[in-house]
XYZ file of C-alpha atoms in Angstrom:
410
model
C 4.207 108.075 -54.390
C 4.900 111.294 -53.968
C 6.484 111.377 -57.566
C 3.410 112.446 -59.639
C 5.406 114.890 -62.406
C 3.996 118.341 -63.725
C 1.825 117.242 -67.652
C 0.867 120.479 -68.464
C 5.071 122.345 -68.871
C 5.671 123.954 -71.788
C 9.581 123.434 -71.293
C 10.172 119.898 -70.662
C 13.541 119.869 -68.890
C 14.591 116.456 -67.027
C 14.832 116.488 -62.834
C 16.299 114.014 -61.071
C 13.229 112.301 -60.522
C 12.569 111.940 -64.020
C 16.361 110.699 -64.217
C 15.501 107.799 -61.961
C 12.008 107.640 -63.701
C 13.520 106.898 -67.135
C 15.935 104.639 -65.779
C 13.752 102.170 -64.047
C 11.299 102.116 -66.886
C 15.165 100.997 -69.223
C 15.748 98.317 -67.270
C 12.581 97.161 -66.040
C 11.192 97.407 -69.980
C 15.593 95.869 -70.605
C 15.701 93.494 -67.767
C 11.870 91.937 -68.221
C 13.274 91.166 -72.645
C 17.185 89.605 -70.413
C 15.971 85.850 -69.490
C 16.909 82.450 -68.880
C 15.540 81.819 -73.031
C 17.339 85.671 -73.457
C 20.575 83.324 -72.976
C 20.271 80.582 -74.872
C 18.695 81.404 -78.202
C 21.802 84.315 -78.275
C 24.405 81.864 -77.537
C 23.046 78.685 -80.426
C 22.442 81.146 -82.485
C 26.195 82.696 -82.765
C 27.060 77.908 -82.714
C 25.147 78.216 -85.832
C 25.907 81.628 -87.944
C 29.182 82.537 -86.495
C 30.153 86.295 -87.319
C 26.804 86.469 -89.609
C 24.699 86.440 -86.843
C 25.445 90.261 -85.977
C 23.530 91.510 -88.455
C 20.221 89.364 -87.056
C 20.706 91.354 -84.549
C 21.623 95.419 -85.955
C 17.928 94.135 -87.945
C 16.459 93.225 -84.856
C 16.894 95.942 -82.982
C 16.494 98.757 -86.154
C 12.293 96.374 -85.602
C 12.063 96.202 -81.913
C 13.080 100.173 -81.933
C 10.254 100.628 -84.507
C 7.718 98.215 -82.999
C 8.530 100.325 -78.942
C 8.515 103.757 -80.059
C 5.064 103.388 -81.342
C 3.950 102.118 -78.523
C 5.544 104.148 -76.020
C 5.001 107.294 -77.219
C 1.018 107.483 -78.075
C 0.400 104.810 -74.165
C 1.974 108.771 -72.952
C 0.306 110.901 -75.093
C -3.313 108.888 -74.385
C -3.102 108.491 -70.582
C -3.739 105.039 -71.022
C -2.381 101.606 -71.080
C -2.180 99.691 -74.168
C -5.202 97.638 -73.196
C -7.768 100.478 -72.402
C -6.824 102.017 -76.339
C -7.638 98.887 -77.252
C -10.690 98.688 -75.632
C -11.729 102.330 -77.655
C -11.015 100.805 -81.299
C -13.021 97.639 -80.385
C -14.853 97.349 -77.221
C -14.077 93.694 -75.566
C -10.801 93.536 -77.496
C -8.955 95.738 -74.528
C -10.143 92.491 -72.552
C -9.351 90.089 -74.654
C -5.585 91.236 -74.704
C -5.499 91.361 -71.276
C -6.435 87.796 -70.479
C -3.590 86.813 -73.179
C -1.026 88.751 -71.087
C -1.741 86.614 -67.972
C -2.425 83.623 -69.469
C 1.384 84.053 -70.987
C 2.639 85.764 -68.620
C 2.334 83.325 -66.245
C 3.493 80.407 -68.165
C 6.857 82.560 -68.738
C 7.057 83.687 -65.437
C 7.067 79.297 -64.105
C 10.641 79.745 -66.633
C 12.038 82.748 -64.827
C 11.012 81.166 -61.871
C 13.085 77.755 -62.511
C 15.696 79.803 -63.785
C 16.634 81.892 -60.831
C 16.544 78.670 -58.717
C 18.766 77.144 -61.627
C 21.302 80.253 -60.963
C 21.369 80.015 -57.433
C 22.261 76.242 -57.935
C 24.735 77.228 -59.926
C 26.317 79.596 -57.429
C 26.162 78.571 -54.135
C 25.264 74.476 -55.129
C 20.848 74.960 -53.463
C 18.168 72.480 -54.042
C 17.037 74.409 -57.406
C 13.197 73.629 -56.026
C 14.612 75.789 -53.174
C 16.364 78.562 -54.678
C 13.146 79.194 -56.218
C 11.513 80.066 -53.682
C 13.953 82.196 -52.358
C 13.374 84.034 -55.227
C 10.141 84.834 -54.994
C 10.256 85.200 -52.148
C 12.908 88.101 -52.996
C 10.705 89.045 -54.897
C 7.515 89.170 -52.943
C 9.485 91.408 -50.248
C 9.867 94.089 -52.713
C 6.136 94.374 -53.794
C 5.287 94.321 -50.524
C 8.044 97.706 -49.626
C 5.806 101.010 -49.009
C 8.852 101.657 -51.422
C 8.128 98.530 -54.189
C 8.431 100.744 -57.142
C 11.549 102.722 -56.352
C 12.977 99.212 -54.965
C 11.814 97.740 -58.037
C 14.527 100.374 -59.448
C 16.427 100.125 -58.020
C 17.077 96.457 -58.108
C 15.288 95.667 -62.280
C 19.104 98.701 -63.297
C 21.041 96.923 -60.588
C 21.075 94.049 -61.991
C 21.642 94.921 -65.941
C 24.557 96.216 -64.856
C 25.798 93.596 -63.117
C 25.239 91.437 -66.141
C 25.744 94.342 -68.894
C 29.475 94.256 -66.441
C 29.730 90.188 -66.034
C 29.045 89.795 -70.317
C 32.253 91.866 -70.942
C 34.504 90.955 -69.111
C 33.324 87.344 -69.981
C 33.682 88.645 -73.787
C 37.023 90.696 -72.900
C 38.800 87.259 -72.178
C 37.299 85.327 -75.465
C 39.116 87.269 -77.585
C 36.332 87.857 -80.060
C 37.180 87.739 -83.856
C 36.636 92.017 -83.660
C 36.645 92.858 -87.612
C 34.840 89.166 -88.964
C 31.896 90.610 -86.315
C 32.350 93.932 -87.379
C 32.121 92.802 -91.764
C 29.306 90.760 -91.387
C 28.018 92.794 -89.276
C 27.062 94.644 -93.567
C 27.643 91.342 -94.940
C 26.140 88.570 -94.148
C 26.565 84.565 -95.482
C 23.281 83.664 -97.011
C 21.008 86.270 -94.750
C 18.264 84.605 -96.117
C 18.601 82.304 -93.857
C 18.348 84.559 -90.617
C 14.858 84.987 -91.204
C 14.445 83.240 -88.168
C 16.502 84.201 -85.571
C 15.825 88.188 -86.646
C 12.217 86.963 -85.952
C 12.990 85.385 -82.999
C 15.631 87.940 -81.025
C 12.187 90.366 -82.463
C 9.489 88.740 -79.687
C 11.891 87.944 -77.103
C 12.889 91.473 -77.097
C 9.795 93.441 -77.624
C 7.011 89.989 -77.803
C 3.551 89.728 -75.333
C 3.788 91.663 -72.188
C 7.606 92.636 -72.858
C 7.238 96.041 -75.000
C 4.705 97.624 -72.881
C 6.645 97.243 -69.345
C 7.852 101.010 -68.980
C 6.146 102.744 -70.552
C 3.387 101.220 -68.181
C 5.565 101.973 -65.541
C 6.166 105.451 -66.796
C 2.259 105.727 -66.321
C 2.301 104.613 -62.803
C 4.238 107.225 -62.037
C 1.937 110.026 -63.396
C 3.636 111.188 -66.806
C 1.592 111.844 -69.529
C 0.706 114.155 -71.999
C 2.555 115.220 -75.061
C 5.393 117.250 -73.470
C 7.131 114.338 -72.270
C 7.574 112.910 -75.319
C 11.149 113.714 -75.958
C 11.091 111.513 -72.285
C 9.787 108.953 -74.333
C 11.420 108.954 -77.041
C 15.089 108.469 -74.798
C 13.608 105.981 -72.584
C 11.638 103.486 -75.635
C 15.456 103.708 -77.746
C 17.445 103.363 -74.671
C 14.841 100.435 -73.351
C 15.688 98.664 -76.725
C 19.776 100.034 -76.859
C 19.889 98.182 -73.496
C 19.667 94.537 -74.536
C 20.744 95.850 -77.986
C 23.869 95.439 -75.812
C 23.816 92.739 -73.863
C 23.275 91.169 -76.525
C 25.896 92.007 -78.875
C 28.539 91.349 -75.238
C 27.709 87.987 -74.866
C 27.220 87.390 -78.669
C 31.670 88.336 -79.533
C 31.660 85.986 -75.760
C 29.932 82.554 -77.639
C 31.271 83.870 -80.988
C 34.903 84.297 -79.146
C 35.122 80.758 -78.096
C 32.826 78.754 -81.607
C 36.183 80.219 -83.632
C 38.146 78.602 -81.802
C 36.116 75.140 -83.132
C 34.468 74.402 -79.611
C 31.634 72.644 -79.638
C 28.996 74.141 -77.093
C 26.864 71.733 -75.057
C 23.226 71.580 -76.354
C 21.953 70.906 -72.562
C 22.929 74.812 -71.460
C 25.604 76.296 -73.828
C 25.341 80.276 -72.670
C 27.494 77.692 -69.979
C 29.778 75.897 -71.373
C 30.649 79.373 -73.231
C 31.371 80.220 -69.742
C 32.646 77.851 -68.298
C 34.928 77.414 -71.515
C 36.710 81.005 -71.756
C 36.775 81.446 -66.616
C 37.494 77.447 -66.175
C 35.441 76.123 -63.125
C 33.873 78.493 -61.622
C 33.048 80.178 -64.989
C 29.491 77.669 -63.781
C 29.386 79.889 -60.207
C 29.949 83.337 -62.404
C 27.184 82.444 -65.543
C 25.082 81.198 -62.577
C 24.735 84.971 -61.173
C 24.407 86.437 -64.673
C 21.481 83.424 -64.982
C 19.858 84.529 -61.630
C 20.330 88.101 -62.780
C 18.110 87.814 -66.016
C 15.432 85.410 -64.758
C 15.538 87.671 -61.338
C 15.164 90.845 -63.368
C 12.489 89.476 -65.303
C 10.096 87.555 -61.910
C 9.919 91.666 -61.438
C 9.405 92.623 -65.043
C 6.692 89.956 -65.696
C 4.409 90.769 -62.889
C 3.916 93.879 -62.268
C 3.350 94.449 -66.536
C 0.742 91.239 -65.963
C -0.733 92.898 -62.864
C -1.442 96.316 -64.976
C -3.246 94.544 -67.679
C -5.505 92.274 -64.611
C -5.772 95.912 -62.362
C -8.225 96.788 -65.519
C -10.213 93.704 -66.125
C -13.058 95.192 -63.090
C -12.986 98.529 -61.025
C -12.778 96.018 -57.947
C -8.809 95.019 -59.080
C -7.838 98.432 -60.311
C -5.912 99.687 -57.308
C -4.344 96.220 -55.599
C -1.211 95.560 -57.433
C 0.399 94.309 -55.631
C -2.429 91.795 -54.862
C -1.668 90.771 -58.277
C 1.189 90.494 -57.831
C 1.750 88.862 -55.544
C -0.886 86.130 -56.413
C 0.691 86.390 -59.628
C 4.260 85.038 -58.490
C 3.261 82.580 -56.029
C 0.888 80.582 -58.294
C 3.871 80.085 -61.243
C 6.001 79.554 -57.946
C 3.506 76.455 -56.351
C 3.467 75.697 -60.127
C 7.230 75.212 -60.851
C 8.014 72.881 -57.382
C 4.619 71.194 -57.593
C 4.567 70.220 -61.804
C 7.182 71.174 -62.878
C 8.203 73.535 -65.518
C 4.930 72.285 -68.205
C 6.205 72.073 -71.893
C 2.594 71.927 -73.688
C 2.110 75.615 -71.207
C 5.565 76.730 -72.177
C 4.628 75.747 -75.930
C 0.595 77.075 -75.412
C 2.234 81.093 -73.616
C 4.947 80.900 -75.903
C 1.971 81.178 -79.550
C 0.341 83.473 -77.764
C 3.136 85.853 -77.343
C 3.910 85.439 -80.607
C 0.633 86.731 -81.299
C 0.282 89.619 -78.583
C 2.371 92.026 -80.649
C 0.115 92.376 -84.051
C -2.275 92.711 -82.334
C -1.299 95.517 -79.743
C 1.245 96.781 -82.586
C -1.641 97.890 -85.066
C -3.542 98.985 -82.858
C -1.735 101.600 -80.802
C -1.124 102.555 -84.380
C -5.112 102.986 -85.621
C -5.438 104.706 -82.295
C -2.641 106.988 -83.290
C -5.163 108.668 -86.296
C -7.648 108.481 -84.079
C -8.593 112.115 -82.713
C -11.089 110.441 -80.698
C -8.055 108.876 -78.446
C -4.727 110.562 -79.338
C -6.736 114.529 -79.589
C -4.415 117.251 -81.406
C -1.661 115.282 -81.532
C 0.416 114.375 -84.478
C 1.889 110.755 -85.098
C 5.154 111.024 -87.080
C 4.299 109.675 -89.871
C 8.048 107.949 -90.964
C 7.001 106.301 -87.568
C 3.727 105.320 -88.632
C 4.733 102.698 -91.696
C 8.245 101.977 -89.035
C 5.453 100.598 -87.140
C 3.889 99.100 -89.771
C 7.197 97.337 -90.607
C 7.175 96.063 -87.044
C 3.388 94.930 -87.241
C 4.379 92.902 -90.527
C 7.673 90.746 -89.251
C 5.870 89.904 -86.006
C 3.009 88.051 -88.130
C 5.341 86.243 -89.110
C 6.786 86.089 -86.242
C 2.290 85.034 -85.371
C 2.535 82.392 -87.728
C 5.496 80.693 -86.744
C 4.121 80.405 -83.041
C 0.588 78.999 -84.564
C 2.725 76.271 -85.913
C 4.124 75.138 -82.527
C 0.672 75.069 -81.448
C -0.542 73.156 -84.327
C 2.773 70.415 -84.008
C 2.461 70.530 -80.662
C -1.979 69.093 -80.912
C -1.312 67.774 -83.776
C 1.773 65.426 -82.161
């Protein structure tokens, strides 16, 4: 790729390549998290909890940082992907995780493809299935290019910035009660009622494949070793803060609408916010945000799932693009011919909830194994930060299992 960087540098300094990769990994992770579900969850929870939802956003961001910084640091120190580290802890564990990631990623990608189709429908009036097919073609075009990873970086950055600018404009026009939101940021009403929203936000931001998106992107660029930890710290935290910024902007935009007594449309809560603030053109503007969120999530999901699948067998290790293209094609065909299977999405959600506590717990164990990390000393405070995140994500897993029980028990 012509962008491999030395891992034996003693005095770390950011270069132009570092800065591009930093932004690429940050936005790949962030836009992987910001999908259609992200938009809907934020709108629904804001309508339900009003300004107190600010507390849930703040706490979830802190937990997200605890999970992501642990995972990214250990992976870059070892130079190994999540599943490879897991296999060193317990033989076969990494393979099991890779299969879970692939199943969950495939199912969610069906939702992302559908979301992108809906976005193009809102912008141009295209048939949703035609919009979904166009999204698939655009995504595949990115990966078959000779400069696929560089284009992926640029596209995810552009889509991420576009979403932030558009949502910030809507927030400004909505004129939310900033003082009230700031007050409830630290003093929420009925804080115990916010447990489920916090769990949901954490699962949606760093659950499943999402937290590995940026870390695997860094490894694919040849960056590994302790000398790059300053880079990793900045990238990991920036990724979470980027999702936090967009969620906060969207929260404030929705808050500005619901405090006026407006009831959001249950079929598409975030779209109704845009329409209320901007008038009829708001539907088209929301279509831009929805398409950007879905398209970037298609790229992130396909790429990260491929980085897990390619280690299953040496025959496919150097065929990432073929895996990615197959992944996108299958997701699109399932949506086009079978629709958006509710059962598949519920199962995927349950698997997604189970993945992070397993992977993060494995990473924390690995951080103390000299046979894996060598002479690297993982900070104790960071370890405890990670343990808290594991406990929270175990609760996510329990909720996920309840979803499966309800599904197959009905």
